[in-house]
Amino acid sequence: MTDTTTARPRDFIGYGDSPPKFSWPGGKKVAINFAINYEEGTERSPLLGDIARDSRTWVRSALPPTERDLMQEGEYEYGTRVGIWRLLRIFKEFNVPYSVFLSSEALLSNPELGERLKTENCDIASHGTRSISRVGLTEEMERADLRQSVDQTLAITGKRILGAFPRPPITENSRRVMAEEGLLYDSATSNDDRPHFADVSGRPMLVLPYALDTNDARFWGGQSGPGFTGSTDFFDYLKSAFDVLYRESDESGTMMSIGLHARIMRPGRVDSLIRFLEYVSKFDGAWVAKRSDIAAHFARLFAPENTWNLDALSSLP
């Protein structure tokens, strides 16, 4: 018989069948985080010196990739002109906090939003300086990009970044760079339904998993699972995910991340978000929270003393 045991530096076990017994503040069962990926204006473009334009839109183009296509650019402009303000109004209407996965240079194209984020009930996680593929980045380049993202965000919004979800691919260096640069948590994984700690250079670092299935990117189709067509598809999927997590969370709290993009949330799609907010508002055990609040609660309950960057908790309620 072949020995299939390998010494791979990966955790295939996690909590197993014994997740930690805890609840979220007030005895809540499921922590729900809405994460707006705000990146419009930082995509690949000949205007920014890139050799090819970004093509992640619904518009197919016959132009060479080295040329601009104004219809494709318009898809991104919708996010900055309309989509982001729609999302902010909806969260204000329901009086719920949210997080922004921010490509920091996007605020240079929309200074009004940068000013608004100063007072919004949100926190910000780094999504790099630009929404472009990180293939070929050296460790030094990753570090420099994270530093610039953190510094730009603080200068424009006054808010300190405590976590990151860099644009994939995620390298072997990414989490260590985050830790060494002072971040409290990493969200560049989808490997669990609960926060946990991962080894980084012999010390634990807090991980708040993200999710690609409960994500409006599936309206693109094929990039993160079977595509959504209408708002009912997205709502049904979110509802099913929440219902199962709620059912499983009597003794151990769970976390649900919902990824959103300003350019995707057009009228025919955003109804799914409104319906879901209405639905979860009926559950006493649902806690809609910023990512930093989820991190703070979990870290204060479970973080070992030598966890990376626990001093960041002093800045959180």
PDB file of C-alpha atoms in Angstrom, residues 8-234:
ATOM      1  CA  ARG A   8       2.843  19.672   3.714  1.00  0.00           C
ATOM      2  CA  PRO A   9       2.774  23.049   5.512  1.00  0.00           C
ATOM      3  CA  ARG A  10      -1.009  23.298   5.254  1.00  0.00           C
ATOM      4  CA  ASP A  11      -3.775  22.874   7.808  1.00  0.00           C
ATOM      5  CA  PHE A  12      -6.306  20.344   6.526  1.00  0.00           C
ATOM      6  CA  ILE A  13      -7.788  19.818  10.014  1.00  0.00           C
ATOM      7  CA  GLY A  14      -8.959  23.184  11.312  1.00  0.00           C
ATOM      8  CA  TYR A  15     -11.490  22.826  14.118  1.00  0.00           C
ATOM      9  CA  GLY A  16     -12.590  19.442  12.836  1.00  0.00           C
ATOM     10  CA  ASP A  17     -15.715  18.281  14.633  1.00  0.00           C
ATOM     11  CA  SER A  18     -14.973  20.383  17.723  1.00  0.00           C
ATOM     12  CA  PRO A  19     -15.362  24.087  16.904  1.00  0.00           C
ATOM     13  CA  PRO A  20     -14.868  26.494  19.817  1.00  0.00           C
ATOM     14  CA  LYS A  21     -17.902  27.188  21.974  1.00  0.00           C
ATOM     15  CA  PHE A  22     -18.699  30.892  21.850  1.00  0.00           C
ATOM     16  CA  SER A  23     -21.228  33.426  20.673  1.00  0.00           C
ATOM     17  CA  TRP A  24     -20.947  36.869  19.187  1.00  0.00           C
ATOM     18  CA  PRO A  25     -21.789  39.994  21.265  1.00  0.00           C
ATOM     19  CA  GLY A  26     -25.214  39.832  22.872  1.00  0.00           C
ATOM     20  CA  GLY A  27     -25.412  36.078  22.336  1.00  0.00           C
ATOM     21  CA  LYS A  28     -25.666  36.452  18.561  1.00  0.00           C
ATOM     22  CA  LYS A  29     -25.140  33.331  16.450  1.00  0.00           C
ATOM     23  CA  VAL A  30     -24.061  34.440  12.968  1.00  0.00           C
ATOM     24  CA  ALA A  31     -21.791  37.401  12.254  1.00  0.00           C
ATOM     25  CA  ILE A  32     -22.623  38.833   8.821  1.00  0.00           C
ATOM     26  CA  ASN A  33     -20.120  41.070   7.079  1.00  0.00           C
ATOM     27  CA  PHE A  34     -20.925  42.967   3.889  1.00  0.00           C
ATOM     28  CA  ALA A  35     -17.678  43.709   2.040  1.00  0.00           C
ATOM     29  CA  ILE A  36     -17.816  46.232  -0.787  1.00  0.00           C
ATOM     30  CA  ASN A  37     -14.894  45.638  -3.130  1.00  0.00           C
ATOM     31  CA  TYR A  38     -14.262  49.212  -4.271  1.00  0.00           C
ATOM     32  CA  GLU A  39     -11.705  49.158  -7.072  1.00  0.00           C
ATOM     33  CA  GLU A  40     -13.214  51.039 -10.009  1.00  0.00           C
ATOM     34  CA  GLY A  41     -10.710  53.337 -11.668  1.00  0.00           C
ATOM     35  CA  THR A  42      -7.720  51.149 -10.767  1.00  0.00           C
ATOM     36  CA  GLU A  43      -8.301  48.384 -13.327  1.00  0.00           C
ATOM     37  CA  ARG A  44      -5.833  47.816 -16.152  1.00  0.00           C
ATOM     38  CA  SER A  45      -5.975  50.610 -18.703  1.00  0.00           C
ATOM     39  CA  PRO A  46      -3.753  52.065 -21.439  1.00  0.00           C
ATOM     40  CA  LEU A  47      -4.425  55.410 -19.749  1.00  0.00           C
ATOM     41  CA  LEU A  48      -2.438  54.156 -16.746  1.00  0.00           C
ATOM     42  CA  GLY A  49       0.408  52.752 -18.826  1.00  0.00           C
ATOM     43  CA  ASP A  50      -0.788  49.144 -18.824  1.00  0.00           C
ATOM     44  CA  ILE A  51      -0.078  47.065 -21.914  1.00  0.00           C
ATOM     45  CA  ALA A  52      -3.641  45.704 -22.010  1.00  0.00           C
ATOM     46  CA  ARG A  53      -7.013  46.906 -20.776  1.00  0.00           C
ATOM     47  CA  ASP A  54      -9.125  45.076 -18.211  1.00  0.00           C
ATOM     48  CA  SER A  55     -11.823  42.917 -19.794  1.00  0.00           C
ATOM     49  CA  ARG A  56     -13.805  41.777 -16.710  1.00  0.00           C
ATOM     50  CA  THR A  57     -17.066  43.260 -17.958  1.00  0.00           C
ATOM     51  CA  TRP A  58     -20.225  42.047 -19.648  1.00  0.00           C
ATOM     52  CA  VAL A  59     -19.187  43.902 -22.801  1.00  0.00           C
ATOM     53  CA  ARG A  60     -17.234  41.867 -25.330  1.00  0.00           C
ATOM     54  CA  SER A  61     -14.864  43.832 -27.513  1.00  0.00           C
ATOM     55  CA  ALA A  62     -13.363  43.257 -30.950  1.00  0.00           C
ATOM     56  CA  LEU A  63     -10.668  45.846 -30.327  1.00  0.00           C
ATOM     57  CA  PRO A  64      -7.061  44.785 -29.679  1.00  0.00           C
ATOM     58  CA  PRO A  65      -6.426  44.529 -25.919  1.00  0.00           C
ATOM     59  CA  THR A  66      -3.851  47.319 -26.187  1.00  0.00           C
ATOM     60  CA  GLU A  67      -6.608  49.807 -27.099  1.00  0.00           C
ATOM     61  CA  ARG A  68      -9.269  51.420 -24.934  1.00  0.00           C
ATOM     62  CA  ASP A  69     -12.880  50.313 -25.308  1.00  0.00           C
ATOM     63  CA  LEU A  70     -15.174  53.016 -23.956  1.00  0.00           C
ATOM     64  CA  MET A  71     -18.103  50.634 -23.520  1.00  0.00           C
ATOM     65  CA  GLN A  72     -16.007  48.411 -21.286  1.00  0.00           C
ATOM     66  CA  GLU A  73     -14.733  51.425 -19.372  1.00  0.00           C
ATOM     67  CA  GLY A  74     -18.332  52.501 -18.859  1.00  0.00           C
ATOM     68  CA  GLU A  75     -19.035  49.362 -16.824  1.00  0.00           C
ATOM     69  CA  TYR A  76     -16.464  50.492 -14.262  1.00  0.00           C
ATOM     70  CA  GLU A  77     -17.624  54.110 -14.354  1.00  0.00           C
ATOM     71  CA  TYR A  78     -21.121  52.960 -13.396  1.00  0.00           C
ATOM     72  CA  GLY A  79     -19.706  51.761 -10.082  1.00  0.00           C
ATOM     73  CA  THR A  80     -18.217  55.137  -9.190  1.00  0.00           C
ATOM     74  CA  ARG A  81     -21.051  57.272 -10.565  1.00  0.00           C
ATOM     75  CA  VAL A  82     -24.039  55.262  -9.333  1.00  0.00           C
ATOM     76  CA  GLY A  83     -23.390  51.868  -7.772  1.00  0.00           C
ATOM     77  CA  ILE A  84     -21.353  52.898  -4.730  1.00  0.00           C
ATOM     78  CA  TRP A  85     -23.829  55.596  -3.704  1.00  0.00           C
ATOM     79  CA  ARG A  86     -26.712  53.125  -4.061  1.00  0.00           C
ATOM     80  CA  LEU A  87     -24.994  50.685  -1.694  1.00  0.00           C
ATOM     81  CA  LEU A  88     -24.245  53.389   0.871  1.00  0.00           C
ATOM     82  CA  ARG A  89     -27.895  54.526   0.826  1.00  0.00           C
ATOM     83  CA  ILE A  90     -29.108  50.956   1.349  1.00  0.00           C
ATOM     84  CA  PHE A  91     -26.819  50.350   4.325  1.00  0.00           C
ATOM     85  CA  LYS A  92     -27.894  53.678   5.811  1.00  0.00           C
ATOM     86  CA  GLU A  93     -31.562  52.794   5.296  1.00  0.00           C
ATOM     87  CA  PHE A  94     -31.122  49.534   7.213  1.00  0.00           C
ATOM     88  CA  ASN A  95     -28.746  51.148   9.739  1.00  0.00           C
ATOM     89  CA  VAL A  96     -26.094  48.450   9.371  1.00  0.00           C
ATOM     90  CA  PRO A  97     -22.299  48.730   9.239  1.00  0.00           C
ATOM     91  CA  TYR A  98     -20.166  47.340   6.445  1.00  0.00           C
ATOM     92  CA  SER A  99     -16.574  46.952   5.306  1.00  0.00           C
ATOM     93  CA  VAL A 100     -14.783  48.256   2.230  1.00  0.00           C
ATOM     94  CA  PHE A 101     -12.130  46.163   0.506  1.00  0.00           C
ATOM     95  CA  LEU A 102     -10.408  49.184  -0.956  1.00  0.00           C
ATOM     96  CA  SER A 103      -8.004  49.521  -3.848  1.00  0.00           C
ATOM     97  CA  SER A 104      -6.659  52.764  -2.451  1.00  0.00           C
ATOM     98  CA  GLU A 105      -5.929  54.561  -5.712  1.00  0.00           C
ATOM     99  CA  ALA A 106      -9.643  54.335  -6.538  1.00  0.00           C
ATOM    100  CA  LEU A 107     -10.237  57.196  -4.128  1.00  0.00           C
ATOM    101  CA  LEU A 108      -7.963  59.417  -6.216  1.00  0.00           C
ATOM    102  CA  SER A 109     -10.583  59.168  -8.967  1.00  0.00           C
ATOM    103  CA  ASN A 110     -13.503  59.768  -6.600  1.00  0.00           C
ATOM    104  CA  PRO A 111     -12.450  62.210  -3.856  1.00  0.00           C
ATOM    105  CA  GLU A 112     -16.081  62.745  -2.833  1.00  0.00           C
ATOM    106  CA  LEU A 113     -16.248  59.117  -1.733  1.00  0.00           C
ATOM    107  CA  GLY A 114     -12.972  59.432   0.170  1.00  0.00           C
ATOM    108  CA  GLU A 115     -14.458  62.329   2.106  1.00  0.00           C
ATOM    109  CA  ARG A 116     -17.663  60.400   2.737  1.00  0.00           C
ATOM    110  CA  LEU A 117     -15.855  57.345   4.108  1.00  0.00           C
ATOM    111  CA  LYS A 118     -14.440  59.484   6.903  1.00  0.00           C
ATOM    112  CA  THR A 119     -17.850  59.499   8.571  1.00  0.00           C
ATOM    113  CA  GLU A 120     -19.448  56.287   7.300  1.00  0.00           C
ATOM    114  CA  ASN A 121     -20.143  53.413   9.718  1.00  0.00           C
ATOM    115  CA  CYS A 122     -17.569  51.244   7.996  1.00  0.00           C
ATOM    116  CA  ASP A 123     -14.039  49.987   8.259  1.00  0.00           C
ATOM    117  CA  ILE A 124     -11.531  49.453   5.478  1.00  0.00           C
ATOM    118  CA  ALA A 125      -9.392  46.462   4.521  1.00  0.00           C
ATOM    119  CA  SER A 126      -6.599  46.675   1.984  1.00  0.00           C
ATOM    120  CA  HIS A 127      -7.350  45.425  -1.513  1.00  0.00           C
ATOM    121  CA  GLY A 128      -4.003  46.691  -2.749  1.00  0.00           C
ATOM    122  CA  THR A 129      -3.413  49.985  -4.486  1.00  0.00           C
ATOM    123  CA  ARG A 130      -4.932  48.760  -7.755  1.00  0.00           C
ATOM    124  CA  SER A 131      -7.277  46.003  -8.900  1.00  0.00           C
ATOM    125  CA  ILE A 132      -4.774  44.222 -11.091  1.00  0.00           C
ATOM    126  CA  SER A 133      -3.289  40.736 -11.108  1.00  0.00           C
ATOM    127  CA  ARG A 134      -0.347  40.276  -8.767  1.00  0.00           C
ATOM    128  CA  VAL A 135       1.404  37.666 -10.899  1.00  0.00           C
ATOM    129  CA  GLY A 136       5.141  38.178 -10.811  1.00  0.00           C
ATOM    130  CA  LEU A 137       5.293  40.352  -7.692  1.00  0.00           C
ATOM    131  CA  THR A 138       8.382  39.941  -5.557  1.00  0.00           C
ATOM    132  CA  GLU A 139       8.110  40.044  -1.780  1.00  0.00           C
ATOM    133  CA  GLU A 140       9.504  43.566  -1.837  1.00  0.00           C
ATOM    134  CA  MET A 141       6.838  44.627  -4.342  1.00  0.00           C
ATOM    135  CA  GLU A 142       4.060  43.071  -2.237  1.00  0.00           C
ATOM    136  CA  ARG A 143       5.327  44.875   0.839  1.00  0.00           C
ATOM    137  CA  ALA A 144       5.623  48.210  -0.918  1.00  0.00           C
ATOM    138  CA  ASP A 145       2.120  47.910  -2.367  1.00  0.00           C
ATOM    139  CA  LEU A 146       0.609  47.099   1.031  1.00  0.00           C
ATOM    140  CA  ARG A 147       2.403  49.993   2.677  1.00  0.00           C
ATOM    141  CA  GLN A 148       1.232  52.408   0.001  1.00  0.00           C
ATOM    142  CA  SER A 149      -2.340  51.115   0.298  1.00  0.00           C
ATOM    143  CA  VAL A 150      -2.320  51.580   4.072  1.00  0.00           C
ATOM    144  CA  ASP A 151      -0.750  55.036   3.893  1.00  0.00           C
ATOM    145  CA  GLN A 152      -3.018  56.308   1.105  1.00  0.00           C
ATOM    146  CA  THR A 153      -6.138  55.091   2.891  1.00  0.00           C
ATOM    147  CA  LEU A 154      -5.165  56.717   6.174  1.00  0.00           C
ATOM    148  CA  ALA A 155      -4.284  60.001   4.472  1.00  0.00           C
ATOM    149  CA  ILE A 156      -7.557  60.181   2.530  1.00  0.00           C
ATOM    150  CA  THR A 157     -10.092  58.703   4.978  1.00  0.00           C
ATOM    151  CA  GLY A 158      -8.406  58.986   8.354  1.00  0.00           C
ATOM    152  CA  LYS A 159      -9.077  55.278   8.916  1.00  0.00           C
ATOM    153  CA  ARG A 160      -6.371  52.763   9.815  1.00  0.00           C
ATOM    154  CA  ILE A 161      -6.307  49.512   7.885  1.00  0.00           C
ATOM    155  CA  LEU A 162      -6.180  46.450  10.165  1.00  0.00           C
ATOM    156  CA  GLY A 163      -6.671  43.654   7.621  1.00  0.00           C
ATOM    157  CA  ALA A 164      -6.229  42.784   3.976  1.00  0.00           C
ATOM    158  CA  PHE A 165      -7.705  40.901   1.065  1.00  0.00           C
ATOM    159  CA  PRO A 166      -5.121  41.469  -1.684  1.00  0.00           C
ATOM    160  CA  ARG A 167      -6.131  40.907  -5.264  1.00  0.00           C
ATOM    161  CA  PRO A 168      -5.228  37.259  -6.068  1.00  0.00           C
ATOM    162  CA  PRO A 169      -3.062  35.380  -6.643  1.00  0.00           C
ATOM    163  CA  ILE A 170      -1.986  35.124  -3.004  1.00  0.00           C
ATOM    164  CA  THR A 171       1.636  34.093  -2.581  1.00  0.00           C
ATOM    165  CA  GLU A 172       3.505  32.252   0.144  1.00  0.00           C
ATOM    166  CA  ASN A 173       4.771  35.634   1.324  1.00  0.00           C
ATOM    167  CA  SER A 174       1.452  37.493   1.510  1.00  0.00           C
ATOM    168  CA  ARG A 175       0.328  36.589   5.037  1.00  0.00           C
ATOM    169  CA  ARG A 176       3.783  37.061   6.529  1.00  0.00           C
ATOM    170  CA  VAL A 177       4.068  40.473   4.874  1.00  0.00           C
ATOM    171  CA  MET A 178       0.714  41.449   6.389  1.00  0.00           C
ATOM    172  CA  ALA A 179       1.887  40.368   9.831  1.00  0.00           C
ATOM    173  CA  GLU A 180       5.216  42.130   9.581  1.00  0.00           C
ATOM    174  CA  GLU A 181       3.512  45.311   8.362  1.00  0.00           C
ATOM    175  CA  GLY A 182       1.304  45.478  11.460  1.00  0.00           C
ATOM    176  CA  LEU A 183      -2.021  44.068  10.282  1.00  0.00           C
ATOM    177  CA  LEU A 184      -4.272  42.294  12.775  1.00  0.00           C
ATOM    178  CA  TYR A 185      -5.947  39.884  10.363  1.00  0.00           C
ATOM    179  CA  ASP A 186      -5.778  38.289   6.931  1.00  0.00           C
ATOM    180  CA  SER A 187      -8.888  37.666   4.812  1.00  0.00           C
ATOM    181  CA  ALA A 188      -7.159  36.194   1.769  1.00  0.00           C
ATOM    182  CA  THR A 189      -8.626  32.720   2.153  1.00  0.00           C
ATOM    183  CA  SER A 190     -12.005  31.002   2.013  1.00  0.00           C
ATOM    184  CA  ASN A 191     -11.080  27.953   4.080  1.00  0.00           C
ATOM    185  CA  ASP A 192     -13.530  28.135   7.012  1.00  0.00           C
ATOM    186  CA  ASP A 193     -16.852  29.453   8.343  1.00  0.00           C
ATOM    187  CA  ARG A 194     -15.209  30.759  11.514  1.00  0.00           C
ATOM    188  CA  PRO A 195     -12.225  32.953  12.315  1.00  0.00           C
ATOM    189  CA  HIS A 196      -9.119  31.035  13.267  1.00  0.00           C
ATOM    190  CA  PHE A 197      -5.393  31.429  13.784  1.00  0.00           C
ATOM    191  CA  ALA A 198      -2.654  30.466  11.337  1.00  0.00           C
ATOM    192  CA  ASP A 199       1.035  30.030  11.997  1.00  0.00           C
ATOM    193  CA  VAL A 200       3.177  32.853  10.645  1.00  0.00           C
ATOM    194  CA  SER A 201       6.876  32.520  11.402  1.00  0.00           C
ATOM    195  CA  GLY A 202       6.166  30.607  14.579  1.00  0.00           C
ATOM    196  CA  ARG A 203       3.445  32.942  15.880  1.00  0.00           C
ATOM    197  CA  PRO A 204      -0.338  32.843  15.399  1.00  0.00           C
ATOM    198  CA  MET A 205      -2.068  35.359  13.153  1.00  0.00           C
ATOM    199  CA  LEU A 206      -5.797  35.939  13.088  1.00  0.00           C
ATOM    200  CA  VAL A 207      -7.578  34.879   9.902  1.00  0.00           C
ATOM    201  CA  LEU A 208     -11.073  36.100   8.997  1.00  0.00           C
ATOM    202  CA  PRO A 209     -12.091  33.949   6.013  1.00  0.00           C
ATOM    203  CA  TYR A 210     -13.750  35.548   3.013  1.00  0.00           C
ATOM    204  CA  ALA A 211     -16.155  33.783   0.632  1.00  0.00           C
ATOM    205  CA  LEU A 212     -16.424  33.564  -3.142  1.00  0.00           C
ATOM    206  CA  ASP A 213     -19.767  31.748  -3.258  1.00  0.00           C
ATOM    207  CA  THR A 214     -21.809  34.343  -1.333  1.00  0.00           C
ATOM    208  CA  ASN A 215     -20.489  36.965  -3.686  1.00  0.00           C
ATOM    209  CA  ASP A 216     -22.048  39.083  -6.408  1.00  0.00           C
ATOM    210  CA  ALA A 217     -19.043  38.328  -8.633  1.00  0.00           C
ATOM    211  CA  ARG A 218     -20.996  35.253  -9.644  1.00  0.00           C
ATOM    212  CA  PHE A 219     -23.138  37.528 -11.806  1.00  0.00           C
ATOM    213  CA  TRP A 220     -20.090  37.473 -14.113  1.00  0.00           C
ATOM    214  CA  GLY A 221     -20.484  33.708 -14.363  1.00  0.00           C
ATOM    215  CA  GLY A 222     -17.757  31.128 -14.287  1.00  0.00           C
ATOM    216  CA  GLN A 223     -15.221  33.145 -12.298  1.00  0.00           C
ATOM    217  CA  SER A 224     -16.244  32.043  -8.792  1.00  0.00           C
ATOM    218  CA  GLY A 225     -18.793  29.330  -9.395  1.00  0.00           C
ATOM    219  CA  PRO A 226     -21.892  28.910 -11.564  1.00  0.00           C
ATOM    220  CA  GLY A 227     -23.234  32.266 -12.625  1.00  0.00           C
ATOM    221  CA  PHE A 228     -26.204  34.152 -11.187  1.00  0.00           C
ATOM    222  CA  THR A 229     -28.696  35.484 -13.703  1.00  0.00           C
ATOM    223  CA  GLY A 230     -31.275  37.445 -11.720  1.00  0.00           C
ATOM    224  CA  SER A 231     -31.585  38.927  -8.248  1.00  0.00           C
ATOM    225  CA  THR A 232     -33.608  35.915  -7.063  1.00  0.00           C
ATOM    226  CA  ASP A 233     -30.599  33.646  -7.702  1.00  0.00           C
ATOM    227  CA  PHE A 234     -28.387  35.717  -5.421  1.00  0.00           C
TER     228      PHE A 234
END
